[in-house]
């Protein structure tokens, strides 16, 4: 499938994400989605 193919109505697409980190984890001060602040439950 090409990277710019269209997804048909009712279709689906999935993708993965891999990351690595080293060192101490620092909790982020906040999150936003499209500029709107999010809350953590």
Short mmCIF file of N, CA and C in Angstrom, two decimals:
data_model
loop_
_atom_site.label_atom_id
_atom_site.label_comp_id
_atom_site.label_asym_id
_atom_site.label_seq_id
_atom_site.Cartn_x
_atom_site.Cartn_y
_atom_site.Cartn_z
N UNK A 1 0.84 -1.16 0.00
CA UNK A 1 0.00 0.00 0.00
C UNK A 1 0.89 1.24 0.00
N UNK A 2 0.56 2.19 -0.80
CA UNK A 2 1.34 3.42 -0.87
C UNK A 2 1.13 4.25 0.40
N UNK A 3 2.10 5.05 0.74
CA UNK A 3 2.01 5.84 1.97
C UNK A 3 0.97 6.94 1.89
N UNK A 4 0.49 7.27 0.71
CA UNK A 4 -0.52 8.32 0.58
C UNK A 4 -1.83 7.78 0.03
N UNK A 5 -2.10 6.49 0.20
CA UNK A 5 -3.34 5.90 -0.29
C UNK A 5 -4.52 6.36 0.56
N UNK A 6 -5.70 6.34 -0.02
CA UNK A 6 -6.91 6.73 0.70
C UNK A 6 -7.48 5.53 1.43
N UNK A 7 -8.12 5.80 2.54
CA UNK A 7 -8.79 4.75 3.31
C UNK A 7 -10.26 4.82 2.94
N UNK A 8 -10.81 3.72 2.47
CA UNK A 8 -12.20 3.68 2.04
C UNK A 8 -13.13 3.93 3.21
N UNK A 9 -14.34 4.46 2.91
CA UNK A 9 -15.36 4.65 3.94
C UNK A 9 -15.63 3.32 4.63
N UNK A 10 -15.64 3.33 5.94
CA UNK A 10 -15.84 2.11 6.70
C UNK A 10 -14.59 1.27 6.85
N UNK A 11 -13.49 1.70 6.21
CA UNK A 11 -12.23 0.97 6.28
C UNK A 11 -11.46 1.34 7.54
N UNK A 12 -10.31 0.77 7.68
CA UNK A 12 -9.48 1.08 8.84
C UNK A 12 -8.01 1.04 8.45
N UNK A 13 -7.22 1.61 9.30
CA UNK A 13 -5.77 1.63 9.10
C UNK A 13 -5.13 1.54 10.47
N UNK A 14 -4.02 0.88 10.56
CA UNK A 14 -3.31 0.81 11.83
C UNK A 14 -1.84 1.10 11.58
N UNK A 15 -1.18 1.54 12.61
CA UNK A 15 0.24 1.83 12.51
C UNK A 15 0.88 1.59 13.87
N UNK A 16 2.17 1.48 13.87
CA UNK A 16 2.89 1.25 15.11
C UNK A 16 3.84 2.39 15.40
N UNK A 17 4.33 2.41 16.63
CA UNK A 17 5.28 3.42 17.06
C UNK A 17 6.27 2.76 18.00
N UNK A 18 7.52 2.95 17.72
CA UNK A 18 8.57 2.40 18.58
C UNK A 18 9.47 3.55 19.02
N UNK A 19 9.84 3.53 20.28
CA UNK A 19 10.72 4.57 20.80
C UNK A 19 11.61 3.98 21.88
N UNK A 20 12.70 4.63 22.14
CA UNK A 20 13.61 4.21 23.19
C UNK A 20 14.00 5.44 24.00
N UNK A 21 14.27 5.21 25.25
CA UNK A 21 14.66 6.30 26.14
C UNK A 21 15.71 5.81 27.12
N UNK A 22 16.55 6.69 27.53
CA UNK A 22 17.50 6.35 28.58
C UNK A 22 17.53 7.50 29.58
N UNK A 23 17.87 7.23 30.79
CA UNK A 23 17.90 8.26 31.81
C UNK A 23 16.60 8.32 32.58
N UNK A 24 16.47 9.31 33.42
CA UNK A 24 15.31 9.46 34.28
C UNK A 24 14.11 9.98 33.49
N UNK A 25 12.92 9.56 33.90
CA UNK A 25 11.69 10.02 33.28
C UNK A 25 11.18 11.23 34.04
N UNK A 26 10.91 12.29 33.32
CA UNK A 26 10.34 13.49 33.93
C UNK A 26 8.90 13.63 33.43
N UNK A 27 7.95 13.67 34.35
CA UNK A 27 6.54 13.80 33.98
C UNK A 27 6.32 15.14 33.30
N UNK A 28 5.63 15.16 32.16
CA UNK A 28 5.40 16.43 31.46
C UNK A 28 4.47 17.34 32.27
N UNK A 29 4.60 18.63 32.07
CA UNK A 29 3.79 19.60 32.80
C UNK A 29 2.34 19.61 32.31
N UNK A 30 2.09 19.24 31.04
CA UNK A 30 0.74 19.26 30.51
C UNK A 30 0.70 18.72 29.09
N UNK A 31 -0.50 18.50 28.60
CA UNK A 31 -0.72 17.98 27.26
C UNK A 31 -1.73 18.85 26.54
N UNK A 32 -1.62 18.94 25.22
CA UNK A 32 -2.65 19.59 24.42
C UNK A 32 -2.95 18.73 23.20
N UNK A 33 -4.16 18.83 22.69
CA UNK A 33 -4.58 18.18 21.46
C UNK A 33 -5.21 19.25 20.60
N UNK A 34 -4.59 19.53 19.47
CA UNK A 34 -5.04 20.61 18.60
C UNK A 34 -5.18 21.94 19.35
N UNK A 35 -4.26 22.18 20.28
CA UNK A 35 -4.23 23.42 21.02
C UNK A 35 -5.15 23.46 22.25
N UNK A 36 -5.94 22.41 22.47
CA UNK A 36 -6.84 22.36 23.62
C UNK A 36 -6.20 21.56 24.73
N UNK A 37 -6.09 22.13 25.94
CA UNK A 37 -5.48 21.41 27.05
C UNK A 37 -6.23 20.13 27.39
N UNK A 38 -5.49 19.08 27.74
CA UNK A 38 -6.07 17.80 28.14
C UNK A 38 -5.82 17.62 29.64
N UNK A 39 -6.64 16.80 30.27
CA UNK A 39 -6.44 16.49 31.67
C UNK A 39 -6.05 15.03 31.81
N UNK A 40 -5.37 14.72 32.90
CA UNK A 40 -4.95 13.35 33.17
C UNK A 40 -5.80 12.84 34.32
N UNK A 41 -6.43 11.67 34.09
CA UNK A 41 -7.31 11.10 35.14
C UNK A 41 -6.48 10.34 36.15
#
